[in-house]
Short mmCIF file of N, CA and C in Angstrom, two decimals:
data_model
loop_
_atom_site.label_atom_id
_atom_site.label_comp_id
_atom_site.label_asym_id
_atom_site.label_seq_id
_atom_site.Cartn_x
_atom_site.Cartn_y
_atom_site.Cartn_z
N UNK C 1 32.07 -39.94 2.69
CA UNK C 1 32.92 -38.78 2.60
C UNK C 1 34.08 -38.94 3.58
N UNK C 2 34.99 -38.75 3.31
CA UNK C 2 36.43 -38.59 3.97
C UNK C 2 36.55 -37.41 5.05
N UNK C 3 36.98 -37.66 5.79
CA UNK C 3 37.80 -36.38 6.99
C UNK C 3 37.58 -35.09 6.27
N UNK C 4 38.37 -35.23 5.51
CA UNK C 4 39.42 -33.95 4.80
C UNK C 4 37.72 -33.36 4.25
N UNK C 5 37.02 -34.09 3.21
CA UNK C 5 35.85 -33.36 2.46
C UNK C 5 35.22 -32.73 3.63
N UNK C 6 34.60 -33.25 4.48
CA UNK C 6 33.88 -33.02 5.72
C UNK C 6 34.20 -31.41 6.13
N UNK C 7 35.51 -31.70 6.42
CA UNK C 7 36.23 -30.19 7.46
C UNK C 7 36.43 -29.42 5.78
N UNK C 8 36.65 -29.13 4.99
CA UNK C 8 36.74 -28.47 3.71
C UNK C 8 35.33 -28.05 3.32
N UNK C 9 34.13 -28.35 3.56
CA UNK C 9 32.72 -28.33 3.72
C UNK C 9 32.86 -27.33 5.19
N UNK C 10 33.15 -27.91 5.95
CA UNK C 10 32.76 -26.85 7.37
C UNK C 10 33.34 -25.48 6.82
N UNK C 11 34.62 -25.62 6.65
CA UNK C 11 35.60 -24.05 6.19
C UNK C 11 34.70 -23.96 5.30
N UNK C 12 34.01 -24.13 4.26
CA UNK C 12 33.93 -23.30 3.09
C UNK C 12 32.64 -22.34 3.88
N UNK C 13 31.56 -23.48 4.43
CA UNK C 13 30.48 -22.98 5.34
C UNK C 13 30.45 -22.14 5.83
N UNK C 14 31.54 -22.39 7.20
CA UNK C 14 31.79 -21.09 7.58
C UNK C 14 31.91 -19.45 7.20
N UNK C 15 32.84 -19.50 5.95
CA UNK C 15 33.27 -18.67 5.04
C UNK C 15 31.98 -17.86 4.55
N UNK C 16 31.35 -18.73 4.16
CA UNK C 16 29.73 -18.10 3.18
C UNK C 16 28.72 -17.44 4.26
N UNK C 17 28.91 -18.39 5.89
CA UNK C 17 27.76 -17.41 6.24
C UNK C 17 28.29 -16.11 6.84
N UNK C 18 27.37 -15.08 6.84
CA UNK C 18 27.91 -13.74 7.32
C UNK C 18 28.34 -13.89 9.02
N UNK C 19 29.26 -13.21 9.77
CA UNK C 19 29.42 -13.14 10.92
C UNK C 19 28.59 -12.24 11.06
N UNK C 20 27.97 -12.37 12.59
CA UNK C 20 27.18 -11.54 13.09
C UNK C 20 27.90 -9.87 13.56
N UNK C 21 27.32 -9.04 13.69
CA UNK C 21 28.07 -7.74 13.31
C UNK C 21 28.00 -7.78 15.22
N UNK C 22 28.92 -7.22 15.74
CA UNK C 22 29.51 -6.74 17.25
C UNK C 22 29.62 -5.34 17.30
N UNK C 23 28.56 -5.63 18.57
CA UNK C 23 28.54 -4.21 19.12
C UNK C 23 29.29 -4.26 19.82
N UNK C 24 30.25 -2.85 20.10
CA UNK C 24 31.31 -3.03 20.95
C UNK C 24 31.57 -2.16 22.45
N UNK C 25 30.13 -1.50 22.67
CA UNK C 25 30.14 -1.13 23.39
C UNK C 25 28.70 -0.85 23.88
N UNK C 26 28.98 -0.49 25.23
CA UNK C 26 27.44 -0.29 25.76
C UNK C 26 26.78 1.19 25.30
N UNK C 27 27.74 1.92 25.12
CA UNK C 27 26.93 3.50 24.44
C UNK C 27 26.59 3.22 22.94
N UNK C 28 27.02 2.42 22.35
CA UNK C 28 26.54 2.24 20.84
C UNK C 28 25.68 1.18 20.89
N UNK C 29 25.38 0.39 21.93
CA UNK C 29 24.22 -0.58 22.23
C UNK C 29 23.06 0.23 22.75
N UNK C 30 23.25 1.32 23.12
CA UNK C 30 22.04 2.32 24.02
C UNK C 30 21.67 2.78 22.43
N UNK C 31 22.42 3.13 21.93
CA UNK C 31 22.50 4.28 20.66
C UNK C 31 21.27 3.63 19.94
N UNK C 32 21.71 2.47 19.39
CA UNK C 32 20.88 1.46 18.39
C UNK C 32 19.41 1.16 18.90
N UNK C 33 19.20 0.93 20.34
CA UNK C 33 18.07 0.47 21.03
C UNK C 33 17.38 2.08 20.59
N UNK C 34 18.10 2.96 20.68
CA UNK C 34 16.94 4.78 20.83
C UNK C 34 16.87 4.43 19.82
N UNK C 35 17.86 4.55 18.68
CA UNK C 35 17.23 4.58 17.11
C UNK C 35 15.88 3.52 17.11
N UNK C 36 16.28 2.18 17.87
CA UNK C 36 15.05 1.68 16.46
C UNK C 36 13.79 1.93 17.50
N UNK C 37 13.81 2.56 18.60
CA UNK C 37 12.62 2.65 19.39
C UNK C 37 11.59 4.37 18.78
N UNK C 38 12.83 4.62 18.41
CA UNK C 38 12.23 6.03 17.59
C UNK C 38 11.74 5.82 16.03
N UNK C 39 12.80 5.03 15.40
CA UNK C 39 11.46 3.87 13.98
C UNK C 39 10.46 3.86 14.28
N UNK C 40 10.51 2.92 15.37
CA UNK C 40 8.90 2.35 15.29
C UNK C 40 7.81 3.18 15.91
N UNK C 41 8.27 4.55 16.58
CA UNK C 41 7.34 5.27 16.86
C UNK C 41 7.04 6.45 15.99
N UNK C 42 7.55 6.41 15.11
CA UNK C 42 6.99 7.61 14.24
C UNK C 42 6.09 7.76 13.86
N UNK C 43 4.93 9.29 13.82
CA UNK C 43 3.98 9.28 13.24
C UNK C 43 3.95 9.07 11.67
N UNK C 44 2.91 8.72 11.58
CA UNK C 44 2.76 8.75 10.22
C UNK C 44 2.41 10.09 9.00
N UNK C 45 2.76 9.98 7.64
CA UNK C 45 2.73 11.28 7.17
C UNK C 45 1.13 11.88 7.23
N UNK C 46 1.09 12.85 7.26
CA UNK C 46 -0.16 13.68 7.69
C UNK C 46 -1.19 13.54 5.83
N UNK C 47 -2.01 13.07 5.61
CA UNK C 47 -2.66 13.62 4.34
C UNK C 47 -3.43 14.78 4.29
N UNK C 48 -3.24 15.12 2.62
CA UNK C 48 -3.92 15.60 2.31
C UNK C 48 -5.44 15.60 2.67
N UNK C 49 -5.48 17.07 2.91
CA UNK C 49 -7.10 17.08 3.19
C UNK C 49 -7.88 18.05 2.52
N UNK C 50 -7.51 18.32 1.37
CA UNK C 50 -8.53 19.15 0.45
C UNK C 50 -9.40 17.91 -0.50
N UNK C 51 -10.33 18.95 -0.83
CA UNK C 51 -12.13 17.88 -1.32
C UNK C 51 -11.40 17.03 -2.57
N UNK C 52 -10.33 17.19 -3.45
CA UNK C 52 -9.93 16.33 -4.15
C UNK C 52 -9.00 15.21 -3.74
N UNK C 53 -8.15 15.10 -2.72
CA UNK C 53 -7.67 13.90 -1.61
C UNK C 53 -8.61 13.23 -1.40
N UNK C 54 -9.56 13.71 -0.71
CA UNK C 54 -11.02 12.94 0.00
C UNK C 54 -11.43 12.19 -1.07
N UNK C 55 -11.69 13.05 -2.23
CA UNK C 55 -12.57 11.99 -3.22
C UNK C 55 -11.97 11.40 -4.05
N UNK C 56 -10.62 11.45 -4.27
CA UNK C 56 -9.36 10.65 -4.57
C UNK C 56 -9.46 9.45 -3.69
N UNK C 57 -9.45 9.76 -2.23
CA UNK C 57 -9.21 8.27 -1.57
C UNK C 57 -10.23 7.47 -1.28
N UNK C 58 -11.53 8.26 -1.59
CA UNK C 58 -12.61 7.19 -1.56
C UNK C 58 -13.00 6.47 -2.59
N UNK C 59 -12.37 7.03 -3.85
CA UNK C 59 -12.70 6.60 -5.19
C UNK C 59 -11.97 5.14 -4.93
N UNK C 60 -10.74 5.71 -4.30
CA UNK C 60 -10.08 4.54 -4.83
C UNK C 60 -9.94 3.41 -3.48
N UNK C 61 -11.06 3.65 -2.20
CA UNK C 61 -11.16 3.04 -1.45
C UNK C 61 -12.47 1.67 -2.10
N UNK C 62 -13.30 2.64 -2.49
CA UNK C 62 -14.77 1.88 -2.68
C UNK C 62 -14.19 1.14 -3.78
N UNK C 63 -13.23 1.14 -4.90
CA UNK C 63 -12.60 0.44 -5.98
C UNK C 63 -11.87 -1.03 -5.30
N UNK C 64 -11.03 -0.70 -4.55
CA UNK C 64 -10.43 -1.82 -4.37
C UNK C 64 -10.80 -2.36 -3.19
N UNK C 65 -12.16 -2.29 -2.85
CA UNK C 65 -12.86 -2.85 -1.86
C UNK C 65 -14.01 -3.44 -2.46
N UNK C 66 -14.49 -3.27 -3.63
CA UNK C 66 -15.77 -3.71 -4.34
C UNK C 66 -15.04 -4.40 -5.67
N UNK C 67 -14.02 -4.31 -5.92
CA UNK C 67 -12.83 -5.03 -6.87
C UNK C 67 -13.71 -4.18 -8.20
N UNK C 68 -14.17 -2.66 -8.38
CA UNK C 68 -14.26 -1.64 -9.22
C UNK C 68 -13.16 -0.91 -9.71
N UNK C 69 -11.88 -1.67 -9.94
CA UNK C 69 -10.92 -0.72 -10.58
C UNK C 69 -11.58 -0.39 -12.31
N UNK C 70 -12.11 -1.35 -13.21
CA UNK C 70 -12.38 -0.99 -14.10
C UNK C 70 -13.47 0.43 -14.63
N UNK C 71 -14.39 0.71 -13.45
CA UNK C 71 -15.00 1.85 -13.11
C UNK C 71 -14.29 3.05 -13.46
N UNK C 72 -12.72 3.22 -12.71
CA UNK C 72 -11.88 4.02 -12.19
C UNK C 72 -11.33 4.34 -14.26
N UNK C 73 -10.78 3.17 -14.59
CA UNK C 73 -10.15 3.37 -15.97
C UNK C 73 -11.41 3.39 -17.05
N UNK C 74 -12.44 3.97 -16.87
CA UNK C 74 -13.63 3.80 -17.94
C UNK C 74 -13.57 5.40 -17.92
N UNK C 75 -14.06 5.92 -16.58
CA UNK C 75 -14.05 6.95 -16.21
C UNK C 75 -12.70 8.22 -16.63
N UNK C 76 -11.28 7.62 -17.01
CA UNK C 76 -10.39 8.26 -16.90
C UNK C 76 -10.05 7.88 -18.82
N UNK C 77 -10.72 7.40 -19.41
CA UNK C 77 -11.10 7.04 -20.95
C UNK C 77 -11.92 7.98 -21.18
N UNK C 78 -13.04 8.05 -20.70
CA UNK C 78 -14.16 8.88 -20.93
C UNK C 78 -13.54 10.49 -20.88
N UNK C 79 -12.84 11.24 -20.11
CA UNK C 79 -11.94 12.01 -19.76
C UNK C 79 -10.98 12.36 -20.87
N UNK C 80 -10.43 11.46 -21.13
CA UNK C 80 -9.38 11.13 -22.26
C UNK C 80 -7.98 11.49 -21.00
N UNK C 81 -7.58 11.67 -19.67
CA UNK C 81 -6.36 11.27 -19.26
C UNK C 81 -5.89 10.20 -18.02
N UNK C 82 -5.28 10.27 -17.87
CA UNK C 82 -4.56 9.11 -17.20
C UNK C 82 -4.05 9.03 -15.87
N UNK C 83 -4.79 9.96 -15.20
CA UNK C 83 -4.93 9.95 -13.77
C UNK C 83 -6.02 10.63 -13.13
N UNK C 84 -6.39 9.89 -11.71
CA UNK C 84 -7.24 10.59 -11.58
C UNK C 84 -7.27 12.14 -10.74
N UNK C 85 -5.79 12.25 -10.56
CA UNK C 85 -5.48 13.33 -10.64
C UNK C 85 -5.66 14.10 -11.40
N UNK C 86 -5.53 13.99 -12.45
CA UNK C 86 -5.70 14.73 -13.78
C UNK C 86 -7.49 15.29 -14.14
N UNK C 87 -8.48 14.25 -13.35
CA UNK C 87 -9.52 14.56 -13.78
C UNK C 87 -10.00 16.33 -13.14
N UNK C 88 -10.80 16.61 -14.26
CA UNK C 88 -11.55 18.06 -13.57
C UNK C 88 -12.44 17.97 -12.36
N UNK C 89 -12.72 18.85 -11.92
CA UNK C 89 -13.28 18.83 -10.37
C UNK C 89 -14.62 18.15 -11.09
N UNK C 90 -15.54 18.43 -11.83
CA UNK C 90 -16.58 17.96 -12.58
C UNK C 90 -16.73 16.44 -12.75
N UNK C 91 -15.37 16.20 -13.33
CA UNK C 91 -15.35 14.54 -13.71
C UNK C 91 -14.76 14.03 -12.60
N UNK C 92 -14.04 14.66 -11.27
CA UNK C 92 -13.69 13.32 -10.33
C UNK C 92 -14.74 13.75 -9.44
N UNK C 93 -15.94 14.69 -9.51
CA UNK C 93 -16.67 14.45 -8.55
C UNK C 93 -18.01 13.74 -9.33
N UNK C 94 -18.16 13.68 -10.46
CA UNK C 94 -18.94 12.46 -11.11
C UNK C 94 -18.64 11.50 -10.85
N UNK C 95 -17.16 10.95 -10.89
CA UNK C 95 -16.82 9.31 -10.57
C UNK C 95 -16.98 9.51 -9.14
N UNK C 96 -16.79 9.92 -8.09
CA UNK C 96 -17.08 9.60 -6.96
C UNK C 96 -18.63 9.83 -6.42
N UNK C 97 -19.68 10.12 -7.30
CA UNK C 97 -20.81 10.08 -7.12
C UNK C 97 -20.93 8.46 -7.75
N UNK C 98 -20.06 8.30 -9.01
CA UNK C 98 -21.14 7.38 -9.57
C UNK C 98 -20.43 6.20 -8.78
N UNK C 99 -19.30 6.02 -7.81
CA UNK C 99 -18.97 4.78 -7.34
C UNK C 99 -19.30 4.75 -6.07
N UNK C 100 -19.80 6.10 -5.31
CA UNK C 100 -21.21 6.01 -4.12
C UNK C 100 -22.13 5.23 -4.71
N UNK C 101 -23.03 5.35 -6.27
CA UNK C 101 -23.90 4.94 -6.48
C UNK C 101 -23.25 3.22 -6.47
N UNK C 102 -22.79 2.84 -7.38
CA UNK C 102 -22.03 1.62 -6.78
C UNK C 102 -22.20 0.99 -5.95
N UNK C 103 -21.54 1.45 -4.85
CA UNK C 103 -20.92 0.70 -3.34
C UNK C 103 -22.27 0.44 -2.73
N UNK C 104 -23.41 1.61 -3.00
CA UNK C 104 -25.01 1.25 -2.52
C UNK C 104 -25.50 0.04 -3.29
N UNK C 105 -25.76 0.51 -4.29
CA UNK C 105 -26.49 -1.13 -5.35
C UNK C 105 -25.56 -2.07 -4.91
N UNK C 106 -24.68 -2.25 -4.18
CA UNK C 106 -23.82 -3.80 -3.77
C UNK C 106 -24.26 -3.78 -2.96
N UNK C 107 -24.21 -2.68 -1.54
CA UNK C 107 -24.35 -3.00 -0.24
C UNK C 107 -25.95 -3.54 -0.21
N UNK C 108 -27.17 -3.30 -1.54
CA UNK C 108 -28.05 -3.33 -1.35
C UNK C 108 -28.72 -4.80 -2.20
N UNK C 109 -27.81 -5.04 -2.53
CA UNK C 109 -28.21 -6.48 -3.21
C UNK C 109 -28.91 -5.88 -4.65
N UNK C 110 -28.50 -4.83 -5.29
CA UNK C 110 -29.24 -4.52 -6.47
C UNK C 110 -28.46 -4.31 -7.68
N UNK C 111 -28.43 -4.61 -8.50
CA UNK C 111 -27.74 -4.52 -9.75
C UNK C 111 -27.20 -3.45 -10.10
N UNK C 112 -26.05 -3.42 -10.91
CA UNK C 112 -25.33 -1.75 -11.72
C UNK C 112 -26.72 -0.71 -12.12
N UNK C 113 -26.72 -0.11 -12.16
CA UNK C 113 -27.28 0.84 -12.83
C UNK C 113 -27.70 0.93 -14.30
N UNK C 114 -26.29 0.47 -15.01
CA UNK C 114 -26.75 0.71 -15.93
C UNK C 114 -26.91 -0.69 -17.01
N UNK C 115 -26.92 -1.90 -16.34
CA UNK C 115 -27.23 -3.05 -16.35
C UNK C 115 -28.40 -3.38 -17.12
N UNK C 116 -28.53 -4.28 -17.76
CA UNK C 116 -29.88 -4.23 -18.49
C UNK C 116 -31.17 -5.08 -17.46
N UNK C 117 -32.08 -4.95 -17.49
CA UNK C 117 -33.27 -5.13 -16.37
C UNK C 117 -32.98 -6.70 -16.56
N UNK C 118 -33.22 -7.27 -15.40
CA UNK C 118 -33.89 -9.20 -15.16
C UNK C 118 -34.98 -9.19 -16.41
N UNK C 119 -34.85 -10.68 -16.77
CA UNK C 119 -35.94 -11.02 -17.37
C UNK C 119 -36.89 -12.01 -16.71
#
């Protein structure tokens, strides 16, 4: 490569990468340091805590901890809708009984429930 390509390569280089942004003063350097020190300390949003949150988040704790999402969409078939929001207090406190029953027969080394017996 020649001189000329070389330095025509540096300029173009130059050109493409971003300049770094300048702070131009020390009160807008204080400014930026409070902001991002107040980011990173924010609490987090408060949840819901009524009995359908709870058994909303355990449903869907013991699911994607036991890799039982199909549980979750059998249950919301059976129902006939499409969230488990949507289910009645009846049917999301059935699925969160029946994926307690679950999370036990795993933790216990024992088969589904409704599994057909060893031979």
């Amino acid at each position: 490569m020649s001189r000329d390509k070389v330095s025509q390569l540096r300029k173009l280089l130059s050109e493409a990468t971003p300049s770094p942004t300048v702070i131009k003063s020390d009160a807008e350097s204080e400014a930026w340091r409070r902001f991002q020190q107040f980011e990173a300390y924010t609490a987090p949003l408060p949840l819901e805590s009524s009995w359908r949150a709870k058994a909303s988040r355990e449903i869907q704790r013991i699911s994607a901890w036991y890799g039982l999402t199909d549980e979750i969409q059998r249950a919301l078939d059976d129902a006939g809708v499409d969230l488990i929001a949507s289910l009645s207090d009846d049917d999301l406190e059935a699925l969160r009984d029946r994926m307690r029953l679950l999370q036990d027969n795993v933790q216990h080394g024992i088969g589904a429930p409704d599994a057909p017996p060893a031979s």
